[in-house]
């Protein structure tokens, strides 16, 4: 391999040759980018299920993709399928993909309708607390292949692998809000290690349900500023009160630069560096001193061979929770120091909400678009700045500014942190 196709550590350079995305803003890269840079919000009142009596009644749901059954598996698969079709078309790849698949997918569990059906099939019992045993009995007495597939964690990736002809066993992962970035990292590592010339990296999450909403609400993680919905997500402001749960998906086609050039593919960006670190502080809270996030960002920069002054834009995790935004600011301050005031930092989540498992990949696509178009997406709803967070958040209106290197952060529940560095050019 020529040195022109190797990075600073002698590894194959990883190129992005295709992208696809779906969020509450719409389907496809063109529509999403137009809305995102236009400062449009995809947050709406929830109509999928009753919300009476709930403190949070808003979400960034995707209800415009047809699915055969109204459950999270079918929604997540449908979005992943559509974003992959878009990405492969952009990459100019038809037929079997012939590379590994790395999928970030939400945890799988039965919808309540399926649980009630199982309860009806279960033998009667007057013994309290034996619901799980009755569930197992019902499953053993009557085989239900469709239900079995619906609750398999790998069901979505198996269907994608069959549809697009990927090679080897598909990998399904879930690292909370860092999942999308982790899927990309696995694809990058597979190419760097010489195990493949191309990888299909997909992240999807269609799991907005009443139960999910209630769970996050019990963690005090969600915004309760329901009216108007589009004003609820307001990262880095003084009156932020939680994130807005949302759905979405993104696919990135990764190839070694050498393979991409050899087949005449257009290169949209370079996956230059990946960093990940664990946080042992708490199951849902981030370490207040930002130590793990600091280490994650520094690891990504080191992996990319870029110093603090080389980053032109940061796509923040920016969830709009009081604790996370403060922690992320402290982390960026520690890493970038005197450079930070001159680096634009904005949050896509101010418009699309938090797409959870899909977020890292969705925001990676938008980060590459930022470099391609010379347009920085704004942080909308930035009307009451937090005086303790001094950042150039590209407030409320997009900005024309050419950047050649972007950092994208994903800091998840369970202490799972990942950062990606993307560049416009290999060098």
Coordinates of C-alpha atoms in Angstrom, one line a residue:
X1 CA 0.0 0.0 0.0
X2 CA 1.3 3.4 -1.0
X3 CA 2.0 5.9 1.9
X4 CA -0.5 8.2 0.3
X5 CA -3.2 5.8 1.5
X6 CA -1.8 5.4 5.1
X7 CA -2.4 7.6 8.1
X8 CA 0.1 9.0 10.6
X9 CA 0.3 5.6 12.3
X10 CA 0.7 3.6 9.1
X11 CA -2.9 2.4 9.0
X12 CA -5.2 2.4 6.0
X13 CA -7.0 5.8 5.7
X14 CA -10.8 5.4 6.1
X15 CA -13.1 7.3 3.7
X16 CA -16.8 8.0 3.8
X17 CA -18.3 7.2 0.3
X18 CA -22.0 7.1 1.1
X19 CA -24.4 8.6 3.6
X20 CA -28.1 8.3 4.4
X21 CA -30.2 9.8 7.2
X22 CA -33.8 10.0 8.6
X23 CA -34.8 12.2 11.5
X24 CA -38.0 13.9 12.6
X25 CA -37.0 16.6 10.1
X26 CA -37.7 14.2 7.2
X27 CA -36.3 11.5 5.0
X28 CA -33.1 11.8 3.1
X29 CA -29.9 13.9 3.4
X30 CA -31.1 16.8 1.2
X31 CA -34.3 17.4 3.2
X32 CA -32.7 17.0 6.5
X33 CA -29.8 19.3 5.7
X34 CA -32.1 22.0 4.4
X35 CA -34.3 21.9 7.5
X36 CA -31.3 21.6 9.9
X37 CA -29.5 24.6 8.5
X38 CA -32.8 26.5 8.3
X39 CA -33.2 26.2 12.0
X40 CA -36.4 24.1 11.7
X41 CA -37.4 21.9 14.7
X42 CA -38.8 18.4 14.3
X43 CA -40.2 18.3 17.8
X44 CA -44.0 17.8 17.9
X45 CA -46.8 16.8 20.3
X46 CA -47.0 13.1 20.6
X47 CA -50.0 11.5 18.8
X48 CA -48.8 7.9 18.7
X49 CA -50.1 7.1 22.2
X50 CA -52.1 8.8 24.9
X51 CA -50.1 11.3 27.0
X52 CA -52.7 12.5 29.5
X53 CA -51.2 12.7 32.9
X54 CA -47.6 12.6 31.7
X55 CA -45.2 15.4 32.5
X56 CA -43.6 15.1 29.0
X57 CA -45.9 15.1 26.0
X58 CA -43.5 15.9 23.1
X59 CA -41.1 14.0 21.0
X60 CA -39.2 14.0 17.7
X61 CA -41.0 10.9 16.3
X62 CA -40.7 9.5 12.8
X63 CA -44.2 8.6 11.7
X64 CA -43.9 9.0 8.0
X65 CA -42.2 5.6 7.2
X66 CA -44.7 2.8 6.6
X67 CA -44.2 -0.3 8.7
X68 CA -46.2 -3.6 8.7
X69 CA -46.6 -3.4 12.5
X70 CA -46.5 -0.5 14.9
X71 CA -43.6 -1.6 17.1
X72 CA -40.0 -0.4 17.7
X73 CA -38.4 -3.3 15.8
X74 CA -40.3 -2.6 12.6
X75 CA -39.8 1.1 12.9
X76 CA -36.1 0.7 13.6
X77 CA -35.6 -1.7 10.7
X78 CA -37.6 0.4 8.2
X79 CA -35.5 3.5 9.0
X80 CA -32.3 1.5 8.8
X81 CA -33.3 0.0 5.5
X82 CA -34.2 3.4 3.9
X83 CA -31.0 5.1 5.1
X84 CA -28.9 2.2 3.8
X85 CA -30.6 2.4 0.4
X86 CA -29.7 6.1 0.3
X87 CA -26.1 5.6 1.4
X88 CA -25.4 2.8 -1.1
X89 CA -27.0 4.7 -3.9
X90 CA -24.7 7.7 -3.1
X91 CA -21.7 5.4 -2.9
X92 CA -22.6 3.9 -6.3
X93 CA -22.7 0.3 -4.8
X94 CA -25.2 -2.1 -6.2
X95 CA -25.7 -5.8 -5.6
X96 CA -24.2 -7.5 -2.6
X97 CA -22.3 -5.2 -0.4
X98 CA -19.6 -7.8 0.4
X99 CA -18.4 -6.2 3.6
X100 CA -19.2 -6.5 7.3
X101 CA -22.3 -4.8 8.9
X102 CA -22.0 -3.0 12.2
X103 CA -25.4 -2.0 13.5
X104 CA -26.3 0.2 16.5
X105 CA -29.8 -0.8 17.6
X106 CA -32.0 0.0 20.7
X107 CA -32.7 -2.7 23.3
X108 CA -35.5 -4.9 22.1
X109 CA -38.5 -5.8 24.2
X110 CA -42.2 -6.8 23.5
X111 CA -44.7 -4.1 23.0
X112 CA -47.5 -4.0 25.7
X113 CA -50.0 -5.4 23.2
X114 CA -47.9 -8.5 22.7
X115 CA -47.5 -8.8 26.5
X116 CA -51.2 -8.7 27.0
X117 CA -51.7 -11.3 24.3
X118 CA -49.2 -13.6 26.1
X119 CA -51.0 -12.9 29.4
X120 CA -54.3 -14.0 27.8
X121 CA -52.6 -17.2 26.7
X122 CA -51.0 -17.9 30.0
X123 CA -52.5 -20.4 32.5
X124 CA -54.5 -18.7 35.2
X125 CA -52.9 -18.3 38.6
X126 CA -53.8 -16.8 41.9
X127 CA -50.1 -16.7 43.0
X128 CA -48.9 -13.1 43.1
X129 CA -45.5 -12.3 41.5
X130 CA -45.4 -15.3 39.1
X131 CA -45.9 -13.3 35.9
X132 CA -42.5 -14.2 34.5
X133 CA -43.1 -17.9 35.0
X134 CA -46.5 -17.7 33.3
X135 CA -44.8 -15.8 30.4
X136 CA -42.3 -18.7 29.9
X137 CA -45.1 -21.3 30.1
X138 CA -47.1 -19.5 27.4
X139 CA -44.1 -19.3 25.1
X140 CA -43.3 -23.0 25.6
X141 CA -46.8 -24.2 25.0
X142 CA -47.3 -22.4 21.7
X143 CA -44.4 -21.6 19.3
X144 CA -44.6 -18.1 17.9
X145 CA -41.8 -17.5 15.4
X146 CA -42.9 -14.0 14.6
X147 CA -42.9 -13.0 18.2
X148 CA -39.5 -14.8 18.7
X149 CA -37.9 -12.8 15.9
X150 CA -39.4 -9.5 17.1
X151 CA -37.6 -9.8 20.5
X152 CA -34.2 -11.1 19.2
X153 CA -31.6 -8.4 19.7
X154 CA -30.0 -9.3 16.4
X155 CA -33.2 -9.5 14.4
X156 CA -32.7 -6.1 12.7
X157 CA -29.1 -6.7 11.7
X158 CA -30.0 -10.2 10.3
X159 CA -32.7 -8.7 8.1
X160 CA -30.3 -5.9 6.9
X161 CA -27.6 -8.5 6.2
X162 CA -30.0 -10.5 4.0
X163 CA -31.3 -7.5 2.2
X164 CA -27.9 -5.9 1.4
X165 CA -25.7 -8.9 1.1
X166 CA -23.2 -8.1 3.8
X167 CA -20.4 -10.5 4.6
X168 CA -19.9 -12.5 7.8
X169 CA -22.0 -12.4 10.9
X170 CA -23.6 -9.0 11.4
X171 CA -22.7 -7.2 14.6
X172 CA -25.4 -5.6 16.7
X173 CA -24.4 -3.3 19.6
X174 CA -25.9 -1.0 22.1
X175 CA -23.8 1.5 24.0
X176 CA -26.6 3.9 24.9
X177 CA -26.2 7.4 23.4
X178 CA -22.8 6.5 22.1
X179 CA -24.0 3.6 20.0
X180 CA -24.0 5.2 16.6
X181 CA -20.4 6.5 17.1
X182 CA -19.4 3.0 18.4
X183 CA -20.8 1.3 15.3
X184 CA -18.7 3.7 13.1
X185 CA -15.6 3.0 15.2
X186 CA -16.0 -0.7 14.7
X187 CA -16.2 -0.2 11.0
X188 CA -13.1 2.0 11.1
X189 CA -11.2 -0.6 13.1
X190 CA -12.1 -3.4 10.7
X191 CA -10.7 -1.5 7.8
X192 CA -7.6 -0.3 9.7
X193 CA -6.8 -3.9 10.7
X194 CA -7.0 -5.1 7.1
X195 CA -10.0 -7.3 7.7
X196 CA -12.0 -5.7 5.0
X197 CA -11.9 -2.9 2.3
X198 CA -15.4 -1.7 3.1
X199 CA -17.8 -1.7 6.0
X200 CA -21.5 -0.8 6.4
X201 CA -22.2 1.1 9.6
X202 CA -25.8 1.7 10.5
X203 CA -27.5 3.2 13.6
X204 CA -31.2 3.3 14.1
X205 CA -33.8 4.0 16.9
X206 CA -37.5 3.9 16.5
X207 CA -38.3 3.1 20.1
X208 CA -40.3 6.1 21.3
X209 CA -43.2 4.5 23.3
X210 CA -45.2 5.4 26.4
X211 CA -43.0 3.1 28.4
X212 CA -39.7 4.6 27.1
X213 CA -41.1 8.1 27.8
X214 CA -42.1 7.2 31.4
X215 CA -38.7 5.5 32.1
X216 CA -36.7 8.6 31.0
X217 CA -39.1 10.8 32.9
X218 CA -38.5 8.8 36.1
X219 CA -34.8 9.6 35.7
X220 CA -35.7 13.3 35.4
X221 CA -34.0 13.3 32.1
X222 CA -36.7 14.7 29.8
X223 CA -37.8 18.3 29.2
X224 CA -41.3 19.1 30.5
X225 CA -41.5 22.3 28.6
X226 CA -44.3 21.0 26.3
X227 CA -45.7 24.2 24.9
X228 CA -44.6 25.0 22.3
X229 CA -42.9 21.7 21.5
X230 CA -40.3 23.2 19.1
X231 CA -38.9 25.4 21.9
X232 CA -38.2 22.6 24.4
X233 CA -34.7 21.6 23.4
X234 CA -32.4 24.4 24.2
X235 CA -28.8 23.3 24.8
X236 CA -26.4 25.5 26.8
X237 CA -29.1 27.9 27.9
X238 CA -29.9 28.8 31.5
X239 CA -33.5 27.5 31.3
X240 CA -32.7 24.1 29.8
X241 CA -34.5 21.3 31.7
X242 CA -33.9 18.0 29.9
X243 CA -33.6 16.3 26.5
X244 CA -36.4 15.6 24.0
X245 CA -36.6 11.9 23.1
X246 CA -36.6 11.3 19.4
X247 CA -36.2 8.8 16.6
X248 CA -34.0 8.5 13.6
X249 CA -31.4 6.5 11.7
X250 CA -28.2 7.0 9.7
X251 CA -26.0 4.9 7.5
X252 CA -22.4 5.5 6.5
X253 CA -20.5 3.5 3.9
X254 CA -16.8 3.3 4.9
X255 CA -14.0 2.2 2.6
X256 CA -10.3 2.2 2.7
X257 CA -9.2 5.3 0.7
X258 CA -7.2 3.1 -1.6
X259 CA -10.2 0.9 -2.4
X260 CA -12.4 4.0 -2.9
X261 CA -10.0 5.6 -5.3
X262 CA -9.5 2.4 -7.2
X263 CA -13.2 2.1 -8.0
X264 CA -13.5 5.8 -8.8
X265 CA -15.8 6.6 -5.8
X266 CA -16.4 10.1 -4.6
X267 CA -14.9 10.6 -1.1
X268 CA -17.2 12.8 1.1
X269 CA -15.0 12.9 4.1
X270 CA -12.4 11.0 6.2
X271 CA -12.9 9.2 9.5
X272 CA -9.7 10.4 10.9
X273 CA -9.9 9.4 14.6
X274 CA -12.0 7.6 17.2
X275 CA -11.8 7.8 21.0
X276 CA -13.8 5.9 23.7
X277 CA -13.5 5.8 27.5
X278 CA -15.7 4.3 30.2
X279 CA -17.1 6.3 33.1
X280 CA -17.6 4.4 36.4
X281 CA -19.2 7.3 38.2
X282 CA -22.9 6.4 37.9
X283 CA -25.3 4.4 35.8
X284 CA -27.0 7.5 34.3
X285 CA -25.1 10.5 35.5
X286 CA -21.8 11.7 34.0
X287 CA -18.8 12.3 36.2
X288 CA -19.1 16.0 37.2
X289 CA -15.4 16.7 36.7
X290 CA -15.7 15.5 33.1
X291 CA -12.7 13.2 33.4
X292 CA -13.9 10.4 31.2
X293 CA -15.2 12.8 28.5
X294 CA -11.9 14.7 28.6
X295 CA -10.0 11.4 28.1
X296 CA -12.4 10.4 25.3
X297 CA -11.9 13.6 23.3
X298 CA -8.1 13.5 23.8
X299 CA -8.1 9.9 22.6
X300 CA -9.9 10.8 19.5
X301 CA -7.5 13.7 18.7
X302 CA -4.5 11.5 19.3
X303 CA -5.9 8.7 17.1
X304 CA -6.5 11.3 14.4
X305 CA -3.0 12.9 14.8
X306 CA -4.6 16.3 15.3
X307 CA -3.8 18.8 18.0
X308 CA -6.3 21.0 19.8
X309 CA -5.8 23.9 17.4
X310 CA -6.7 21.7 14.4
X311 CA -10.4 21.4 15.1
X312 CA -12.6 23.9 13.3
X313 CA -16.0 22.9 14.6
X314 CA -17.5 20.8 17.4
X315 CA -20.8 18.9 16.9
X316 CA -21.6 18.7 20.6
X317 CA -23.5 15.9 22.4
X318 CA -25.5 18.9 23.6
X319 CA -28.5 17.1 25.1
X320 CA -30.1 20.2 26.8
X321 CA -29.9 18.5 30.3
X322 CA -28.6 20.7 33.1
X323 CA -25.9 18.3 34.0
X324 CA -24.6 17.0 30.7
X325 CA -24.3 20.4 29.0
X326 CA -22.2 21.7 32.0
X327 CA -20.0 18.6 32.0
X328 CA -19.4 18.7 28.2
X329 CA -18.5 22.4 28.5
X330 CA -16.0 21.7 31.3
X331 CA -14.5 18.8 29.2
X332 CA -14.1 20.9 26.1
X333 CA -12.6 23.7 28.2
X334 CA -10.0 21.3 29.7
X335 CA -9.0 19.9 26.3
X336 CA -9.1 23.0 24.1
X337 CA -8.2 25.7 26.6
X338 CA -7.5 29.0 25.0
X339 CA -8.6 27.6 21.6
X340 CA -12.2 26.9 22.7
X341 CA -13.6 30.5 22.4
X342 CA -12.7 30.5 18.7
X343 CA -14.2 27.1 17.9
X344 CA -17.9 27.1 16.9
X345 CA -19.8 24.5 19.0
X346 CA -23.4 23.7 18.1
X347 CA -26.0 21.0 18.9
X348 CA -28.1 19.3 16.3
X349 CA -30.3 18.0 19.1
X350 CA -31.8 21.5 19.5
X351 CA -33.7 20.7 16.3
X352 CA -34.0 16.9 16.0
X353 CA -34.1 16.0 19.7
X354 CA -32.1 13.1 21.1
X355 CA -32.2 10.1 18.7
X356 CA -30.5 7.9 21.4
X357 CA -29.0 4.9 19.8
X358 CA -28.8 6.6 16.4
X359 CA -27.5 9.9 17.6
X360 CA -23.7 9.4 17.0
X361 CA -24.2 8.3 13.4
X362 CA -26.8 10.9 12.6
X363 CA -24.6 13.6 13.9
X364 CA -21.5 12.2 12.1
X365 CA -23.5 12.5 8.8
X366 CA -24.3 16.1 9.7
X367 CA -20.7 16.8 10.6
X368 CA -19.5 15.7 7.2
X369 CA -22.2 17.8 5.6
X370 CA -20.9 20.8 7.6
X371 CA -17.5 20.4 5.9
X372 CA -18.9 19.6 2.5
X373 CA -21.1 22.7 2.4
X374 CA -19.2 25.2 4.5
X375 CA -22.3 25.7 6.6
X376 CA -22.5 25.4 10.4
X377 CA -25.9 24.3 11.7
X378 CA -27.2 26.6 14.5
X379 CA -28.1 25.9 18.0
X380 CA -31.7 27.1 18.1
X381 CA -33.7 28.3 21.1
X382 CA -30.6 30.0 22.4
X383 CA -32.3 33.0 23.9
X384 CA -31.2 32.8 27.6
X385 CA -27.5 31.9 27.6
X386 CA -26.1 30.1 30.6
X387 CA -23.5 32.5 32.0
X388 CA -21.5 29.5 33.3
X389 CA -21.1 28.1 29.8
X390 CA -19.2 30.5 27.6
X391 CA -19.3 29.1 24.0
X392 CA -19.9 30.2 20.5
X393 CA -22.9 28.0 19.9
X394 CA -23.8 29.4 16.5
X395 CA -26.9 30.9 18.1
X396 CA -30.2 30.5 16.3
X397 CA -29.0 31.1 12.7
X398 CA -26.7 29.0 10.5
X399 CA -23.3 30.4 9.6
X400 CA -21.2 30.2 6.5
X401 CA -17.8 29.1 7.5
X402 CA -15.5 26.6 5.8
X403 CA -14.0 24.0 8.2
X404 CA -11.7 21.1 7.5
X405 CA -11.8 19.1 10.7
X406 CA -14.8 18.4 13.0
X407 CA -15.1 16.7 16.4
X408 CA -18.4 15.0 17.2
X409 CA -19.1 13.9 20.8
X410 CA -21.4 11.2 22.1
X411 CA -21.6 10.7 25.8
X412 CA -24.1 8.0 26.9
X413 CA -25.8 6.6 30.0
X414 CA -23.9 3.8 31.7
X415 CA -20.6 5.6 31.3
X416 CA -20.2 4.9 27.6
X417 CA -18.4 7.8 25.8
X418 CA -17.2 8.1 22.2
X419 CA -15.8 10.9 20.1
X420 CA -15.1 11.0 16.3
X421 CA -12.8 13.2 14.4
X422 CA -13.7 13.8 10.7
X423 CA -11.7 15.7 8.2
X424 CA -12.3 16.9 4.6
X425 CA -9.0 15.7 3.3
X426 CA -6.7 12.7 4.2
X427 CA -3.8 14.9 5.3

